[in-house]
Short mmCIF file of C-alpha atoms in Angstrom, two decimals:
data_model
loop_
_atom_site.label_atom_id
_atom_site.label_comp_id
_atom_site.label_asym_id
_atom_site.label_seq_id
_atom_site.Cartn_x
_atom_site.Cartn_y
_atom_site.Cartn_z
CA MET A 10 -31.01 -0.24 -11.76
CA SER A 11 -27.69 -0.19 -9.95
CA ARG A 12 -27.32 2.83 -7.71
CA ILE A 13 -23.57 2.91 -8.29
CA GLY A 14 -23.67 1.97 -11.98
CA LYS A 15 -26.08 4.72 -13.06
CA LEU A 16 -23.90 7.56 -11.71
CA PRO A 17 -21.88 9.35 -14.41
CA ILE A 18 -18.09 9.63 -14.10
CA ASP A 19 -16.70 13.15 -14.56
CA LEU A 20 -13.61 13.26 -16.77
CA PRO A 21 -11.01 15.84 -15.66
CA LYS A 22 -9.03 17.83 -18.20
CA GLY A 23 -6.20 15.85 -19.78
CA VAL A 24 -7.93 12.45 -19.38
CA SER A 25 -9.01 10.60 -22.52
CA ILE A 26 -10.90 7.31 -22.87
CA GLU A 27 -10.79 4.88 -25.77
CA THR A 28 -12.96 1.78 -26.09
CA SER A 29 -12.13 -0.88 -28.64
CA GLY A 30 -12.53 -4.62 -28.99
CA GLY A 31 -13.94 -5.35 -25.54
CA SER A 32 -11.48 -3.21 -23.58
CA VAL A 33 -11.22 0.35 -22.32
CA GLN A 34 -8.02 2.38 -22.09
CA VAL A 35 -7.76 5.51 -19.97
CA LYS A 36 -4.87 7.93 -20.57
CA GLY A 37 -3.95 10.84 -18.36
CA PRO A 38 -1.06 12.94 -17.09
CA LYS A 39 0.25 10.20 -14.75
CA GLY A 40 0.08 7.31 -17.26
CA SER A 41 -2.40 4.93 -18.84
CA LEU A 42 -4.47 1.98 -17.61
CA SER A 43 -6.57 -0.58 -19.46
CA GLN A 44 -9.35 -2.96 -18.44
CA SER A 45 -11.43 -5.54 -20.27
CA ILE A 46 -15.16 -4.83 -20.56
CA PRO A 47 -17.69 -7.61 -19.86
CA SER A 48 -20.02 -8.38 -22.78
CA HIS A 49 -23.11 -7.19 -20.87
CA VAL A 50 -21.82 -3.64 -20.30
CA ASP A 51 -21.49 -0.64 -22.64
CA LEU A 52 -19.48 2.55 -22.15
CA LYS A 53 -20.40 5.92 -23.70
CA VAL A 54 -18.56 9.22 -23.53
CA GLU A 55 -20.91 12.21 -23.58
CA GLY A 56 -19.13 15.53 -23.32
CA ASP A 57 -16.91 15.40 -20.26
CA GLN A 58 -18.73 12.45 -18.65
CA LEU A 59 -18.49 8.68 -18.99
CA LEU A 60 -21.73 6.69 -18.74
CA VAL A 61 -21.83 2.96 -18.00
CA THR A 62 -24.96 1.11 -19.16
CA ARG A 63 -25.99 -2.53 -19.23
CA GLN A 64 -27.62 -4.33 -22.15
CA SER A 65 -30.04 -6.54 -20.23
CA ASP A 66 -31.45 -7.11 -16.77
CA MET A 67 -29.78 -10.48 -16.20
CA ARG A 68 -28.18 -11.14 -12.82
CA GLN A 69 -24.62 -11.15 -14.23
CA ALA A 70 -25.26 -7.93 -16.17
CA ARG A 71 -26.50 -6.20 -13.01
CA ALA A 72 -23.42 -7.35 -11.09
CA ASN A 73 -21.00 -6.22 -13.80
CA HIS A 74 -22.74 -2.85 -14.18
CA GLY A 75 -21.74 -1.42 -10.80
CA LEU A 76 -18.37 -3.19 -10.86
CA MET A 77 -17.39 -1.75 -14.25
CA ARG A 78 -18.43 1.75 -13.20
CA ALA A 79 -16.28 1.51 -10.05
CA LEU A 80 -13.29 0.16 -12.00
CA CYS A 81 -13.58 2.94 -14.61
CA ARG A 82 -13.81 5.61 -11.90
CA ASN A 83 -10.71 4.18 -10.19
CA MET A 84 -8.83 4.29 -13.50
CA VAL A 85 -9.86 7.93 -14.14
CA VAL A 86 -8.84 9.02 -10.63
CA GLY A 87 -5.60 7.02 -10.84
CA VAL A 88 -4.34 8.55 -14.10
CA SER A 89 -5.30 12.07 -12.98
CA THR A 90 -4.33 12.21 -9.27
CA GLY A 91 -3.09 8.75 -8.24
CA PHE A 92 -3.63 6.70 -5.09
CA GLU A 93 -1.60 6.26 -1.91
CA ARG A 94 -1.72 4.11 1.22
CA LYS A 95 0.14 5.02 4.42
CA LEU A 96 1.62 2.49 6.80
CA GLU A 97 3.05 3.04 10.29
CA ILE A 98 5.83 1.01 11.90
CA VAL A 99 5.42 0.67 15.67
CA GLY A 100 8.14 -0.94 17.79
CA VAL A 101 11.51 -0.25 19.34
CA GLY A 102 14.24 -0.79 16.74
CA TYR A 103 11.78 -1.34 13.90
CA ARG A 104 12.67 0.76 10.86
CA ALA A 105 12.48 0.87 7.09
CA GLU A 106 14.56 2.32 4.27
CA VAL A 107 14.59 2.26 0.49
CA LYS A 108 17.79 0.95 -1.08
CA GLY A 109 17.68 1.12 -4.87
CA LYS A 110 14.66 -0.88 -6.01
CA ASN A 111 14.21 -2.65 -2.65
CA LEU A 112 12.46 -1.77 0.58
CA VAL A 113 14.57 -3.00 3.50
CA LEU A 114 12.66 -3.59 6.75
CA ASN A 115 14.22 -4.27 10.15
CA LEU A 116 11.34 -5.80 12.11
CA GLY A 117 12.96 -7.65 14.99
CA TYR A 118 13.83 -10.75 13.01
CA SER A 119 17.41 -12.10 12.89
CA HIS A 120 17.69 -10.76 9.34
CA PRO A 121 16.41 -7.70 7.48
CA VAL A 122 13.42 -8.31 5.23
CA GLU A 123 13.93 -7.13 1.64
CA TYR A 124 10.91 -6.42 -0.55
CA ALA A 125 11.38 -5.75 -4.27
CA ILE A 126 9.34 -2.70 -5.26
CA PRO A 127 7.05 -3.61 -8.20
CA GLU A 128 7.06 -1.64 -11.44
CA GLY A 129 4.65 1.32 -11.40
CA ILE A 130 4.69 1.63 -7.59
CA ALA A 131 6.60 4.28 -5.62
CA ILE A 132 7.50 3.80 -1.96
CA ALA A 133 8.69 6.62 0.30
CA VAL A 134 9.86 6.27 3.90
CA GLY A 135 9.41 9.15 6.34
CA LYS A 136 11.49 10.01 9.39
CA ASP A 137 8.66 9.03 11.76
CA ASN A 138 8.74 5.36 10.64
CA SER A 139 5.96 5.82 8.12
CA ILE A 140 5.81 4.20 4.70
CA VAL A 141 3.85 5.76 1.83
CA VAL A 142 2.93 3.47 -1.08
CA SER A 143 1.71 5.35 -4.16
CA GLY A 144 0.80 4.62 -7.77
CA ILE A 145 -1.92 4.94 -10.40
CA ASP A 146 -3.53 1.49 -10.03
CA LYS A 147 -5.65 1.34 -6.86
CA GLN A 148 -5.66 -2.44 -6.69
CA ARG A 149 -1.86 -2.77 -6.98
CA VAL A 150 -1.25 -0.01 -4.41
CA GLY A 151 -3.52 -1.76 -1.93
CA GLN A 152 -1.94 -5.17 -2.61
CA VAL A 153 1.61 -3.86 -2.14
CA ALA A 154 0.58 -2.17 1.14
CA ALA A 155 -1.02 -5.43 2.32
CA ASP A 156 2.11 -7.39 1.37
CA ILE A 157 4.32 -5.01 3.37
CA ARG A 158 1.95 -5.22 6.36
CA SER A 159 2.05 -9.03 6.25
CA PHE A 160 5.78 -9.09 7.13
CA ARG A 161 4.91 -8.15 10.73
CA LYS A 162 1.22 -7.77 11.53
CA PRO A 163 0.35 -5.76 14.65
CA ASP A 164 0.77 -7.74 17.86
CA SER A 165 -2.38 -7.84 19.97
CA TYR A 166 -0.47 -7.71 23.29
CA LYS A 167 2.03 -4.88 22.77
CA GLY A 168 0.80 -3.32 19.49
CA LYS A 169 4.16 -3.73 17.76
CA GLY A 170 4.28 -4.27 14.01
CA ILE A 171 3.23 -2.64 10.75
CA ARG A 172 -0.27 -1.19 10.58
CA PHE A 173 -2.26 0.94 8.19
CA SER A 174 -2.44 4.60 9.11
CA GLY A 175 -5.47 5.11 11.33
CA GLU A 176 -5.91 1.37 12.00
CA TYR A 177 -7.05 0.62 15.54
CA VAL A 178 -5.34 -2.33 17.22
CA ARG A 179 -7.14 -3.72 20.24
CA ILE A 180 -4.61 -4.50 22.96
CA LYS A 181 -5.36 -7.60 25.04
CA ALA A 182 -4.59 -7.88 28.72
CA GLY A 183 -1.67 -10.16 29.53
CA LYS A 184 -1.68 -12.97 32.04
CA SER A 185 -2.50 -11.85 35.56
CA ALA A 186 -0.58 -13.25 38.53
CA LYS A 187 -2.51 -14.56 41.50
#
């Protein structure tokens, strides 16, 4: 039995779950999310908990059991509280600002980098060159944060670039003169 899959998911107040036709839809105060359910997995709502069970002990059923439980938990947390990723900009002259539906980044290139903010994602820029990406879908929030980081990954010699908050960048020693 999957250690992750057998754990029940607590449903906070204001969150409702509907399963129909091979998909699950979770609605909450921040919005709604849906996900398709593999054929080997069943979902049951008992009171204020969601239970994920598998129909057989096949290899694919065991793999989908834990995965589906994690995806359902992420949907429940997303529609009730939401997710956010923080990024830090390190470097002299590097800065970011939100203009309309675009994130404009000045990262030392000859031109500013413009990133169109996807639907369902909110981006806020702090005064200390920090970027906060937030939304209800954990996967999309993480992907948007990774896309923004990819415009200027941290340099391993000076540490300049965009990094996740709390990310450690190992600084290499430069060339030594003889």
